Short mmCIF file of C-alpha atoms in Angstrom, two decimals:
data_model
loop_
_atom_site.label_atom_id
_atom_site.label_comp_id
_atom_site.label_asym_id
_atom_site.label_seq_id
_atom_site.Cartn_x
_atom_site.Cartn_y
_atom_site.Cartn_z
CA MET A 63 -37.31 -12.64 5.33
CA ALA A 64 -39.76 -15.46 5.52
CA ALA A 65 -39.05 -18.38 7.79
CA TYR A 66 -36.47 -20.73 6.41
CA HIS A 67 -37.58 -24.13 5.16
CA GLY A 68 -34.52 -25.40 3.34
CA LYS A 69 -31.86 -27.92 4.21
CA ASN A 70 -29.48 -27.50 7.12
CA TRP A 71 -26.53 -28.28 4.89
CA ASP A 72 -27.37 -25.30 2.70
CA LEU A 73 -27.23 -23.04 5.74
CA ILE A 74 -23.68 -24.14 6.46
CA LYS A 75 -22.64 -23.74 2.83
CA ASN A 76 -24.23 -20.32 2.80
CA GLY A 77 -22.23 -19.24 5.85
CA ILE A 78 -18.94 -20.49 4.47
CA ILE A 79 -19.22 -19.46 0.85
CA SER A 80 -21.99 -17.23 -0.37
CA GLU A 81 -22.32 -15.12 2.78
CA ASN A 82 -18.83 -15.46 4.19
CA THR A 83 -18.58 -12.84 6.93
CA ILE A 84 -15.22 -11.47 5.92
CA PHE A 85 -14.79 -12.28 2.25
CA LYS A 86 -18.35 -11.62 1.12
CA LEU A 87 -20.13 -9.42 3.66
CA VAL A 88 -16.90 -7.57 4.59
CA LEU A 89 -17.93 -7.40 8.23
CA SER A 90 -15.84 -7.80 11.38
CA LEU A 91 -12.60 -6.81 9.69
CA CYS A 92 -11.11 -5.52 12.95
CA PRO A 93 -10.35 -8.99 14.36
CA ALA A 94 -9.49 -10.24 10.88
CA ILE A 95 -6.54 -7.87 10.92
CA ALA A 96 -5.77 -7.51 14.62
CA VAL A 97 -5.47 -11.14 15.74
CA THR A 98 -4.38 -12.90 12.57
CA ASN A 99 -0.64 -12.40 12.88
CA SER A 100 -0.26 -16.00 14.00
CA LEU A 101 -2.16 -19.10 12.99
CA ARG A 102 -2.92 -20.10 16.58
CA ASN A 103 -4.47 -16.75 17.47
CA GLY A 104 -6.50 -16.70 14.28
CA PHE A 105 -7.77 -20.22 14.91
CA LEU A 106 -8.70 -19.58 18.55
CA MET A 107 -10.45 -16.35 17.65
CA GLY A 108 -12.39 -18.13 14.92
CA VAL A 109 -13.45 -20.88 17.33
CA ALA A 110 -14.50 -18.31 19.93
CA VAL A 111 -16.62 -16.44 17.40
CA MET A 112 -18.14 -19.64 16.08
CA PHE A 113 -19.11 -20.69 19.61
CA VAL A 114 -20.65 -17.31 20.46
CA GLN A 115 -22.48 -17.13 17.11
CA THR A 116 -24.00 -20.58 17.51
CA MET A 117 -25.05 -20.13 21.14
CA VAL A 118 -26.47 -16.66 20.50
CA ASN A 119 -28.48 -17.95 17.56
CA ILE A 120 -29.89 -20.82 19.65
CA THR A 121 -30.75 -18.56 22.58
CA VAL A 122 -32.36 -15.88 20.48
CA SER A 123 -34.35 -18.46 18.56
CA LEU A 124 -35.56 -20.08 21.79
CA LEU A 125 -36.60 -16.77 23.29
CA LYS A 126 -38.02 -15.18 20.13
CA ASN A 127 -41.62 -15.43 21.27
CA PHE A 128 -40.91 -13.77 24.60
CA ILE A 129 -38.91 -10.82 23.33
CA HIS A 130 -41.00 -7.73 22.73
CA PRO A 131 -40.09 -6.34 19.29
CA LYS A 132 -39.62 -2.84 20.69
CA ILE A 133 -36.83 -3.81 23.04
CA ARG A 134 -35.30 -6.59 20.94
CA ILE A 135 -31.99 -4.79 20.36
CA PRO A 136 -31.09 -4.41 24.07
CA VAL A 137 -32.17 -7.98 24.67
CA PHE A 138 -29.97 -9.31 21.85
CA MET A 139 -27.14 -7.25 23.28
CA LEU A 140 -27.62 -8.86 26.70
CA ILE A 141 -27.69 -12.35 25.22
CA ILE A 142 -24.55 -11.72 23.17
CA SER A 143 -22.66 -10.22 26.09
CA GLY A 144 -23.69 -13.15 28.26
CA TRP A 145 -22.21 -15.67 25.84
CA VAL A 146 -19.12 -13.53 25.26
CA THR A 147 -18.52 -13.44 29.01
CA VAL A 148 -18.74 -17.23 29.09
CA THR A 149 -16.21 -17.48 26.26
CA ASP A 150 -13.97 -14.86 27.80
CA MET A 151 -13.81 -16.59 31.17
CA SER A 152 -13.36 -20.10 29.74
CA MET A 153 -10.56 -18.86 27.54
CA ALA A 154 -8.85 -17.15 30.47
CA ALA A 155 -9.09 -20.41 32.40
CA PHE A 156 -8.11 -22.94 29.72
CA ALA A 157 -5.77 -21.01 27.41
CA PRO A 158 -4.15 -18.30 29.54
CA ASP A 159 -1.21 -17.71 27.18
CA ALA A 160 -3.38 -17.03 24.17
CA TYR A 161 -5.79 -15.05 26.31
CA LYS A 162 -3.02 -12.67 27.31
CA GLN A 163 -2.42 -11.81 23.65
CA MET A 164 -5.99 -11.56 22.48
CA GLY A 165 -8.14 -11.06 25.57
CA LEU A 166 -9.28 -7.64 24.49
CA TYR A 167 -10.46 -8.94 21.13
CA ILE A 168 -12.45 -11.74 22.72
CA GLN A 169 -14.39 -9.13 24.70
CA LEU A 170 -14.86 -7.13 21.52
CA ILE A 171 -16.90 -9.99 20.03
CA VAL A 172 -19.81 -8.23 21.78
CA ALA A 173 -19.72 -5.54 19.14
CA PHE A 174 -19.42 -7.80 16.09
CA ALA A 175 -21.84 -6.74 13.42
CA SER A 176 -22.00 -10.24 12.00
CA ILE A 177 -23.25 -11.85 15.22
CA PHE A 178 -25.81 -9.15 15.79
CA ALA A 179 -26.97 -9.28 12.20
CA ARG A 180 -27.59 -13.03 12.29
CA ALA A 181 -29.50 -12.76 15.57
CA GLU A 182 -31.70 -10.01 14.16
CA MET A 183 -32.13 -11.31 10.62
CA PHE A 184 -32.16 -15.06 11.05
CA ALA A 185 -32.43 -16.43 14.58
CA SER A 186 -35.28 -14.20 15.68
CA LYS A 187 -37.43 -15.48 12.80
CA ASN A 188 -36.50 -19.14 12.50
CA LYS A 189 -36.65 -22.47 14.25
CA VAL A 190 -34.01 -23.43 16.77
CA VAL A 191 -32.39 -26.16 14.66
CA HIS A 192 -32.12 -23.95 11.61
CA SER A 193 -30.73 -21.13 13.73
CA MET A 194 -28.12 -23.43 15.18
CA PHE A 195 -26.97 -24.56 11.76
CA ASP A 196 -26.93 -20.98 10.56
CA GLY A 197 -24.74 -20.07 13.54
CA ILE A 198 -22.40 -22.97 12.83
CA GLY A 199 -22.23 -22.04 9.16
CA MET A 200 -21.49 -18.39 9.75
CA GLY A 201 -19.00 -19.33 12.45
CA LEU A 202 -17.27 -21.82 10.17
CA GLY A 203 -17.04 -19.20 7.45
CA PHE A 204 -15.45 -16.77 9.85
CA LEU A 205 -13.09 -19.45 11.15
CA PHE A 206 -12.11 -20.38 7.62
CA ALA A 207 -11.39 -16.77 6.72
CA LEU A 208 -9.32 -16.14 9.85
CA VAL A 209 -7.35 -19.35 9.41
CA ALA A 210 -6.66 -18.54 5.76
CA ILE A 211 -5.51 -15.02 6.57
CA SER A 212 -3.39 -15.98 9.56
CA PHE A 213 -1.88 -18.90 7.63
CA PHE A 214 -0.43 -16.59 5.00
CA ARG A 215 0.51 -13.87 7.45
CA GLU A 216 2.41 -16.15 9.80
CA LEU A 217 4.01 -18.12 6.97
CA LEU A 218 5.28 -15.04 5.15
CA GLY A 219 5.79 -12.78 8.14
CA LYS A 220 7.60 -15.13 10.51
CA GLY A 221 8.37 -18.19 8.41
CA THR A 222 6.54 -20.36 10.95
CA LEU A 223 3.18 -22.13 11.25
CA TRP A 224 1.61 -22.55 14.68
CA GLY A 225 4.99 -21.50 16.06
CA VAL A 226 6.88 -24.24 14.17
CA PRO A 227 9.55 -23.03 11.73
CA VAL A 228 8.58 -24.02 8.19
CA ILE A 229 10.52 -21.97 5.69
CA ASP A 230 14.09 -21.03 6.29
CA ALA A 231 14.32 -17.63 4.62
CA LYS A 232 14.30 -14.01 5.53
CA PRO A 233 10.66 -13.32 6.47
CA LEU A 234 8.65 -10.38 5.17
CA LEU A 235 8.22 -8.53 8.43
CA ILE A 236 5.46 -6.36 6.99
CA MET A 237 3.06 -9.28 6.89
CA VAL A 238 2.79 -9.48 10.69
CA LEU A 239 2.38 -5.72 10.98
CA PRO A 240 -1.12 -4.21 10.59
CA ALA A 241 -0.29 -3.02 7.05
CA GLY A 242 0.35 -6.62 6.03
CA GLY A 243 -3.01 -7.58 7.52
CA PHE A 244 -4.77 -5.27 5.11
CA LEU A 245 -2.71 -6.63 2.22
CA ALA A 246 -3.51 -10.23 3.15
CA VAL A 247 -7.23 -9.58 3.62
CA GLY A 248 -7.46 -7.71 0.33
CA ILE A 249 -5.61 -10.28 -1.73
CA LEU A 250 -7.41 -13.26 -0.17
CA MET A 251 -10.75 -11.52 -0.63
CA ALA A 252 -9.99 -11.02 -4.30
CA ALA A 253 -8.84 -14.63 -4.70
CA PHE A 254 -11.90 -15.97 -2.87
CA ASN A 255 -14.33 -14.03 -5.00
CA TRP A 256 -12.49 -14.88 -8.18
CA MET A 257 -12.58 -18.59 -7.43
CA ASN A 258 -16.16 -18.33 -6.33
CA LYS A 259 -17.13 -16.75 -9.62
CA ARG A 260 -15.16 -19.22 -11.61
CA TYR A 261 -15.93 -22.56 -9.96
CA MET A 262 -19.22 -22.19 -8.17
CA VAL A 263 -22.51 -22.11 -9.98
CA SER A 264 -23.72 -18.63 -9.24
CA LYS A 265 -27.33 -18.32 -8.24
CA MET B 268 -8.12 3.23 -57.71
CA ASP B 269 -11.78 3.24 -56.89
CA LYS B 270 -11.02 2.69 -53.28
CA ASN B 271 -8.89 5.81 -53.02
CA LYS B 272 -11.49 7.84 -54.76
CA ASP B 273 -13.97 7.00 -52.06
CA ARG B 274 -11.50 7.83 -49.36
CA GLN B 275 -11.05 11.35 -50.62
CA PHE B 276 -14.32 12.34 -49.08
CA LEU B 277 -14.06 10.31 -45.94
CA VAL B 278 -14.19 12.53 -42.85
CA SER B 279 -13.13 11.03 -39.56
CA VAL B 280 -14.20 12.31 -36.17
CA SER B 281 -12.00 14.77 -34.32
CA PRO B 282 -9.26 15.17 -33.14
CA HIS B 283 -7.72 15.68 -36.57
CA VAL B 284 -4.38 17.03 -35.38
CA ARG B 285 -2.55 14.57 -33.24
CA SER B 286 0.43 15.27 -31.04
CA GLU B 287 3.58 13.27 -31.50
CA GLU B 288 3.57 12.54 -27.78
CA THR B 289 2.50 9.15 -26.53
CA THR B 290 2.59 7.57 -23.11
CA ALA B 291 5.45 5.38 -24.21
CA ARG B 292 7.46 8.35 -25.43
CA ILE B 293 7.04 10.20 -22.12
CA MET B 294 7.93 7.13 -20.08
CA TRP B 295 11.05 6.46 -22.12
CA SER B 296 12.07 10.13 -21.85
CA VAL B 297 11.67 10.15 -18.08
CA SER B 298 13.72 6.97 -17.89
CA ALA B 299 16.37 8.64 -20.02
CA ALA B 300 16.29 11.68 -17.73
CA LEU B 301 17.11 9.41 -14.83
CA LEU B 302 20.15 7.92 -16.55
CA PRO B 303 22.62 10.58 -15.32
CA ALA B 304 21.56 9.91 -11.73
CA ALA B 305 21.87 6.16 -12.30
CA ALA B 306 25.30 6.64 -13.85
CA MET B 307 26.48 8.71 -10.90
CA GLY B 308 25.13 6.05 -8.55
CA ALA B 309 27.05 3.39 -10.44
CA TYR B 310 30.18 5.55 -10.33
CA PHE B 311 30.03 6.07 -6.58
CA PHE B 312 28.62 2.78 -5.37
CA GLY B 313 30.21 0.42 -7.87
CA PRO B 314 28.95 -2.65 -9.75
CA LYS B 315 26.65 -3.59 -6.88
CA ALA B 316 24.50 -0.58 -7.70
CA VAL B 317 24.25 -1.61 -11.37
CA ILE B 318 23.21 -5.12 -10.39
CA THR B 319 20.54 -3.83 -7.98
CA ILE B 320 19.05 -1.51 -10.59
CA SER B 321 19.17 -4.21 -13.28
CA ILE B 322 17.38 -6.79 -11.14
CA SER B 323 14.74 -4.25 -10.25
CA ILE B 324 14.08 -3.32 -13.89
CA ILE B 325 14.13 -6.87 -15.23
CA VAL B 326 11.80 -8.20 -12.54
CA ALA B 327 9.41 -5.27 -12.94
CA VAL B 328 9.08 -5.78 -16.69
CA LEU B 329 8.93 -9.55 -16.36
CA THR B 330 6.18 -9.35 -13.72
CA GLU B 331 4.04 -7.18 -15.95
CA TYR B 332 4.66 -9.46 -18.94
CA LEU B 333 3.82 -12.66 -17.07
CA TYR B 334 0.73 -11.21 -15.42
CA GLN B 335 -0.68 -9.97 -18.69
CA LYS B 336 0.20 -13.22 -20.40
CA GLY B 337 -1.43 -15.25 -17.61
CA MET B 338 -4.52 -13.07 -17.47
CA LYS B 339 -4.77 -12.96 -21.27
CA LYS B 340 -4.68 -9.17 -21.28
CA LYS B 341 -3.17 -6.78 -23.75
CA ASN B 342 0.54 -6.62 -23.32
CA THR B 343 1.69 -3.18 -22.22
CA ILE B 344 5.35 -3.59 -21.39
CA GLY B 345 6.17 -1.60 -24.53
CA ASP B 346 4.89 1.62 -22.96
CA GLY B 347 7.93 1.69 -20.72
CA SER B 348 6.04 2.33 -17.52
CA ALA B 349 7.13 -0.94 -15.93
CA LEU B 350 10.70 -0.17 -16.87
CA LEU B 351 10.42 3.30 -15.34
CA THR B 352 8.94 1.88 -12.14
CA GLY B 353 11.74 -0.67 -11.92
CA LEU B 354 14.35 2.01 -12.54
CA LEU B 355 12.88 4.34 -9.91
CA LEU B 356 12.67 1.53 -7.40
CA GLY B 357 16.27 0.55 -8.04
CA LEU B 358 17.43 4.14 -7.65
CA ASN B 359 15.61 4.31 -4.31
CA LEU B 360 17.43 1.36 -2.77
CA PRO B 361 20.72 1.32 -0.90
CA ALA B 362 23.51 -0.16 -3.01
CA SER B 363 24.39 -2.90 -0.56
CA VAL B 364 21.06 -4.77 -0.54
CA PRO B 365 21.04 -8.51 -1.32
CA PHE B 366 19.53 -9.59 -4.65
CA TYR B 367 16.11 -10.58 -3.32
CA ILE B 368 15.28 -7.08 -2.08
CA PRO B 369 14.90 -5.45 -5.52
CA LEU B 370 13.19 -8.66 -6.65
CA VAL B 371 10.49 -8.58 -3.96
CA GLY B 372 10.15 -4.81 -4.26
CA ALA B 373 9.62 -4.89 -8.01
CA VAL B 374 6.97 -7.61 -7.77
CA VAL B 375 5.09 -5.67 -5.07
CA ALA B 376 5.41 -2.42 -6.99
CA ILE B 377 4.12 -3.79 -10.28
CA LEU B 378 1.73 -6.54 -9.23
CA ILE B 379 0.10 -5.23 -6.06
CA THR B 380 0.28 -1.50 -6.64
CA LYS B 381 -0.32 -1.27 -10.35
CA LEU B 382 -1.71 -4.36 -12.07
CA ILE B 383 -4.24 -5.40 -9.43
CA PHE B 384 -5.72 -1.92 -9.54
CA GLY B 385 -6.13 -2.15 -13.31
CA GLY B 386 -2.76 -1.24 -14.79
CA LEU B 387 -1.21 2.05 -15.78
CA GLY B 388 -3.49 4.98 -15.10
CA TYR B 389 -5.58 3.27 -12.44
CA ASN B 390 -3.08 2.95 -9.62
CA ILE B 391 -3.74 5.10 -6.54
CA PHE B 392 -0.16 5.07 -5.29
CA ASN B 393 3.17 5.56 -6.94
CA PRO B 394 4.25 1.94 -7.58
CA ALA B 395 7.97 2.44 -6.99
CA LEU B 396 7.33 4.13 -3.67
CA VAL B 397 4.95 1.45 -2.46
CA GLY B 398 7.57 -1.13 -3.40
CA ARG B 399 10.12 0.74 -1.35
CA ALA B 400 7.76 1.24 1.60
CA PHE B 401 7.00 -2.48 1.56
CA LEU B 402 10.72 -3.27 1.61
CA LEU B 403 11.50 -0.74 4.33
CA MET B 404 8.86 -2.24 6.60
CA SER B 405 9.75 -5.84 5.72
CA PHE B 406 13.52 -5.58 5.97
CA PRO B 407 14.17 -2.59 8.24
CA LYS B 408 17.77 -3.60 8.92
CA LEU B 409 18.89 -4.33 5.38
CA MET B 410 17.15 -1.28 3.97
CA THR B 411 19.04 1.10 6.25
CA ILE B 412 22.57 -0.17 5.73
CA TRP B 413 24.23 2.53 3.68
CA THR B 414 27.61 2.16 2.06
CA GLN B 415 30.24 4.86 1.91
CA PRO B 416 30.67 5.91 -1.72
CA THR B 417 33.94 4.78 -3.25
CA ALA B 418 34.68 6.59 -6.47
CA ALA B 419 35.43 4.98 -9.81
CA PHE B 420 34.96 1.28 -9.18
CA VAL B 421 37.74 1.08 -6.62
CA LYS B 422 37.67 -2.50 -5.45
CA ILE B 423 37.62 -2.31 -1.67
CA ASP B 424 35.32 -3.76 0.93
CA ALA B 425 32.21 -1.68 1.34
CA VAL B 426 32.28 0.53 4.41
CA THR B 427 28.94 1.12 6.02
CA THR B 428 28.03 4.54 7.28
CA ALA B 429 25.02 6.72 8.06
CA THR B 430 23.31 9.02 5.60
CA PRO B 431 23.68 12.78 6.17
CA LEU B 432 20.07 12.90 7.40
CA GLY B 433 20.72 9.98 9.73
CA ILE B 434 23.71 11.81 11.22
CA LEU B 435 21.67 14.99 11.45
CA LYS B 436 18.90 13.17 13.27
CA GLU B 437 21.05 11.16 15.65
CA GLU B 438 24.02 13.40 16.34
CA GLY B 439 23.18 16.89 15.14
CA ILE B 440 24.52 19.37 12.68
CA GLN B 441 27.96 19.76 14.29
CA LYS B 442 28.81 16.12 13.75
CA LEU B 443 27.59 16.33 10.16
CA LEU B 444 29.87 19.29 9.44
CA GLU B 445 32.75 17.43 11.05
CA THR B 446 32.15 14.36 8.88
CA PHE B 447 32.27 16.35 5.68
CA GLY B 448 34.86 18.89 6.88
CA GLY B 449 33.08 22.21 6.72
CA SER B 450 29.86 23.38 5.17
CA PHE B 451 31.33 24.26 1.76
CA ASN B 452 32.72 20.75 1.34
CA MET B 453 29.44 19.32 2.47
CA TYR B 454 27.42 21.19 -0.17
CA MET B 455 29.96 20.34 -2.87
CA GLN B 456 29.93 16.65 -2.09
CA MET B 457 26.16 16.61 -1.91
CA LEU B 458 25.93 18.30 -5.28
CA SER B 459 28.23 15.77 -6.90
CA GLY B 460 26.74 12.84 -5.03
CA ASN B 461 29.67 11.76 -2.94
CA ARG B 462 27.65 10.85 0.11
CA ALA B 463 25.88 7.84 1.56
CA GLY B 464 22.30 7.25 0.46
CA SER B 465 20.13 5.41 -2.01
CA ILE B 466 21.75 4.73 -5.38
CA GLY B 467 20.00 7.41 -7.37
CA GLU B 468 19.27 10.11 -4.83
CA THR B 469 22.77 11.28 -3.98
CA SER B 470 23.90 13.26 -7.00
CA ALA B 471 22.04 16.56 -7.01
CA ILE B 472 23.67 17.74 -10.25
CA ALA B 473 22.68 14.64 -12.19
CA LEU B 474 19.12 14.83 -10.90
CA LEU B 475 18.85 18.52 -11.76
CA ALA B 476 20.17 17.83 -15.25
CA GLY B 477 17.52 15.17 -15.72
CA ALA B 478 14.84 17.49 -14.37
CA ALA B 479 15.99 20.28 -16.69
CA PHE B 480 15.52 17.92 -19.64
CA LEU B 481 11.98 17.14 -18.50
CA PHE B 482 11.20 20.83 -18.10
CA TYR B 483 12.59 21.51 -21.56
CA LYS B 484 10.40 18.78 -23.03
CA ARG B 485 7.51 20.10 -20.90
CA TYR B 486 6.82 16.68 -19.46
CA ILE B 487 6.69 18.18 -16.00
CA THR B 488 5.59 21.64 -14.92
CA TRP B 489 6.90 23.75 -12.07
CA HIS B 490 3.78 23.37 -9.93
CA VAL B 491 4.46 20.13 -8.08
CA PRO B 492 8.26 20.13 -7.68
CA PHE B 493 8.65 23.80 -6.80
CA SER B 494 5.82 23.92 -4.29
CA PHE B 495 7.26 20.70 -2.85
CA LEU B 496 10.76 22.13 -2.52
CA GLY B 497 9.44 25.56 -1.50
CA SER B 498 7.30 24.39 1.37
CA ALA B 499 10.02 22.00 2.54
CA ALA B 500 12.61 24.81 2.42
CA LEU B 501 10.30 27.09 4.36
CA MET B 502 9.70 24.44 7.00
CA ALA B 503 13.41 23.68 7.21
CA TRP B 504 14.27 27.36 7.57
CA ILE B 505 11.68 28.03 10.28
CA PHE B 506 11.81 24.86 12.32
CA GLY B 507 15.07 23.17 11.26
CA GLY B 508 17.38 25.08 13.61
CA LYS B 509 18.33 24.14 17.12
CA GLY B 510 16.62 26.24 19.79
CA ALA B 511 15.54 29.26 17.82
CA PHE B 512 13.13 29.64 14.91
CA PHE B 513 14.33 30.85 11.50
CA THR B 514 17.81 29.38 11.92
CA GLY B 515 17.46 26.16 9.94
CA ASP B 516 19.46 25.25 6.85
CA PRO B 517 17.08 24.84 3.92
CA LEU B 518 19.83 24.03 1.41
CA LEU B 519 21.04 21.07 3.46
CA HIS B 520 17.54 19.64 3.52
CA MET B 521 17.07 20.25 -0.21
CA LEU B 522 20.22 18.36 -1.12
CA SER B 523 20.01 15.50 1.34
CA GLY B 524 17.82 12.44 1.33
CA GLY B 525 15.51 11.80 -1.61
CA MET B 526 14.19 15.34 -1.83
CA LEU B 527 15.27 16.09 -5.40
CA LEU B 528 14.56 12.62 -6.76
CA GLY B 529 11.18 12.62 -5.05
CA SER B 530 10.06 16.09 -6.02
CA PHE B 531 11.10 16.04 -9.69
CA PHE B 532 10.59 12.40 -10.63
CA MET B 533 8.10 10.79 -8.26
CA ALA B 534 5.70 13.43 -6.97
CA THR B 535 5.20 14.51 -10.59
CA ASP B 536 3.83 11.14 -11.65
CA TYR B 537 0.80 11.92 -13.83
CA VAL B 538 -1.35 9.13 -12.49
CA THR B 539 -1.00 9.78 -8.78
CA SER B 540 -0.84 13.57 -8.64
CA PRO B 541 -3.73 16.02 -9.19
CA ALA B 542 -4.60 17.06 -12.73
CA VAL B 543 -5.56 20.65 -11.89
CA LYS B 544 -2.71 23.14 -11.54
CA LYS B 545 -3.95 24.74 -8.31
CA GLY B 546 -4.39 21.28 -6.89
CA GLN B 547 -0.84 20.39 -7.92
CA ILE B 548 0.48 23.32 -5.89
CA LEU B 549 -1.43 22.14 -2.84
CA PHE B 550 -0.23 18.59 -3.49
CA GLY B 551 3.41 19.67 -3.68
CA ALA B 552 3.12 21.90 -0.64
CA GLY B 553 1.58 19.05 1.32
CA CYS B 554 4.42 16.73 0.27
CA GLY B 555 7.02 19.24 1.41
CA PHE B 556 5.26 19.90 4.69
CA LEU B 557 4.88 16.21 5.53
CA THR B 558 8.45 15.43 4.48
CA MET B 559 9.84 18.01 6.87
CA LEU B 560 7.43 17.00 9.61
CA ILE B 561 8.73 13.42 9.41
CA ARG B 562 12.36 14.51 9.11
CA LEU B 563 12.24 16.90 12.05
CA LYS B 564 9.75 15.27 14.39
CA GLY B 565 9.15 11.73 13.16
CA GLY B 566 10.89 8.46 13.91
CA TYR B 567 12.49 8.07 10.49
CA PRO B 568 15.36 10.29 9.37
CA GLU B 569 13.84 10.59 5.87
CA GLY B 570 10.23 11.32 5.00
CA VAL B 571 9.98 11.93 1.25
CA MET B 572 8.58 8.49 0.51
CA PHE B 573 5.83 8.53 3.14
CA ALA B 574 4.98 12.15 2.38
CA ILE B 575 4.37 11.41 -1.29
CA LEU B 576 2.38 8.26 -0.49
CA ILE B 577 0.16 10.14 1.96
CA MET B 578 -0.46 12.89 -0.57
CA ASN B 579 -1.22 10.23 -3.20
CA CYS B 580 -4.16 9.19 -1.00
CA LEU B 581 -5.43 12.75 -0.98
CA THR B 582 -5.10 13.26 -4.74
CA PRO B 583 -8.73 12.36 -5.60
CA MET B 584 -9.98 14.75 -2.93
CA ILE B 585 -7.71 17.54 -4.12
CA ASP B 586 -8.88 17.00 -7.68
CA ARG B 587 -12.47 17.20 -6.56
CA GLY B 588 -11.87 20.31 -4.48
CA PHE B 589 -10.27 22.23 -7.34
CA ARG B 590 -12.58 20.97 -10.04
CA THR B 591 -13.04 23.61 -12.68
CA LYS B 592 -16.47 25.08 -12.99
CA VAL B 593 -18.37 23.81 -15.98
CA PHE B 594 -18.97 26.70 -18.33
CA GLY B 595 -22.57 27.83 -18.22
CA SER B 596 -23.53 26.01 -15.06
CA ALA B 597 -25.67 27.95 -12.61
CA LYS B 598 -24.05 29.74 -9.70
CA GLY B 599 -24.15 27.68 -6.55
CA ALA B 600 -25.64 24.71 -8.37
CA ALA B 601 -25.03 21.33 -6.81
CA ARG B 602 -21.81 19.88 -8.10
#
């Protein structure tokens, strides 16, 4: 991929719509199912991933001329784990309740294909500013997907949103179980792609 | 006149001899074969059972109609498959469920399991069973409240009780025999359907009558149901007893739960079971094995539904494994 020369805004749009991590690339589905049983967890996870993605992209882009191509993979790994550790510790300090529920998944961000792929395919070949916007865009796309999934799962599965009761009816318990996660991801993915096809000008 | 003269020599492509059978005809016949079981359910569980089945059928058909209308697709409710799915779902529910349970189940069964995958013939899983699995996991309490059968529309308050398999799982065979008053009584009541359970699964005689009709019409073959029942009976006989092997009661396991309904009417679904006969035997045997594994060792007292769903997943692989050799192809050639 040649170095990017386009607009920053396009990078963000690309991350949210045409290369949405979950709905389009179908990557990182593990957190999309594991932590989305409540809106708060989904939101926090999305923010954590967005932060790590952006910082990793900036760091990799800054260091791209110093990293020997032969050992780039271990170096990316180190950079990612560094930023994940930062996120992990800050989360444990500032949001201990949420951290108790999803601490393991925060640490698992290290192994996210999407973060690694953007470091390898974009940040290591592009300018810092572009890499930052790419990170923000991909992160926003991930955040959007997680919020959308957890919105439906919590609403249908518990009848609440962010812990606040919204609908007063017998909830569909299956939606907060893992099986419901697959259902929600599948249906939202279909809806996203359908709308995309219908309303966006396809390139 | 000229027109007809031309037609005399018109030759169409084969097939020239067409069977009377159509998808719609088979679906309607299977639905008809289920009517005795539904009638027995209505007899034992009262008007509530009729209402549950009706809601399930109406919502199933309506969902298919509205989806196809909304998506501007060809309307297929006439083929009776939505009706059959609704009927099967209704027969698989306890009689005491509130109205929204068959409603949600029918929408899930038709919309998510069938229509999203492309309609009849493209679904991976048996729609009625997915609907029921969805309900069981969504409303675990309501879906396991069983009412004591009260014959002939006697108007009394419904008494809740456990199914024979539930008693067997929780309290053992002795308690089960006590409840029914001896093993002869137990078999008799299970044959007639006078026991707690889902609306359509209780009456063995009615189900067997329906199955006999399907065998007579050759809509189902022996491969799936008999390997299903056979492997389950074998498992029950070997491992079903307390303490020693080969002391289990296969007949009890045949007649209880959804074994008959599942093996004759749901495992035999054309779309979700293998097309090759050898594969069908493996499919049925797998269903029976998994059913007994869940019943004897699993957390749920009944396993027919999950067993069939798991084997549904394996159907494409079974079909591939037993694919018939193409005539004339070289030995050992890459398939």
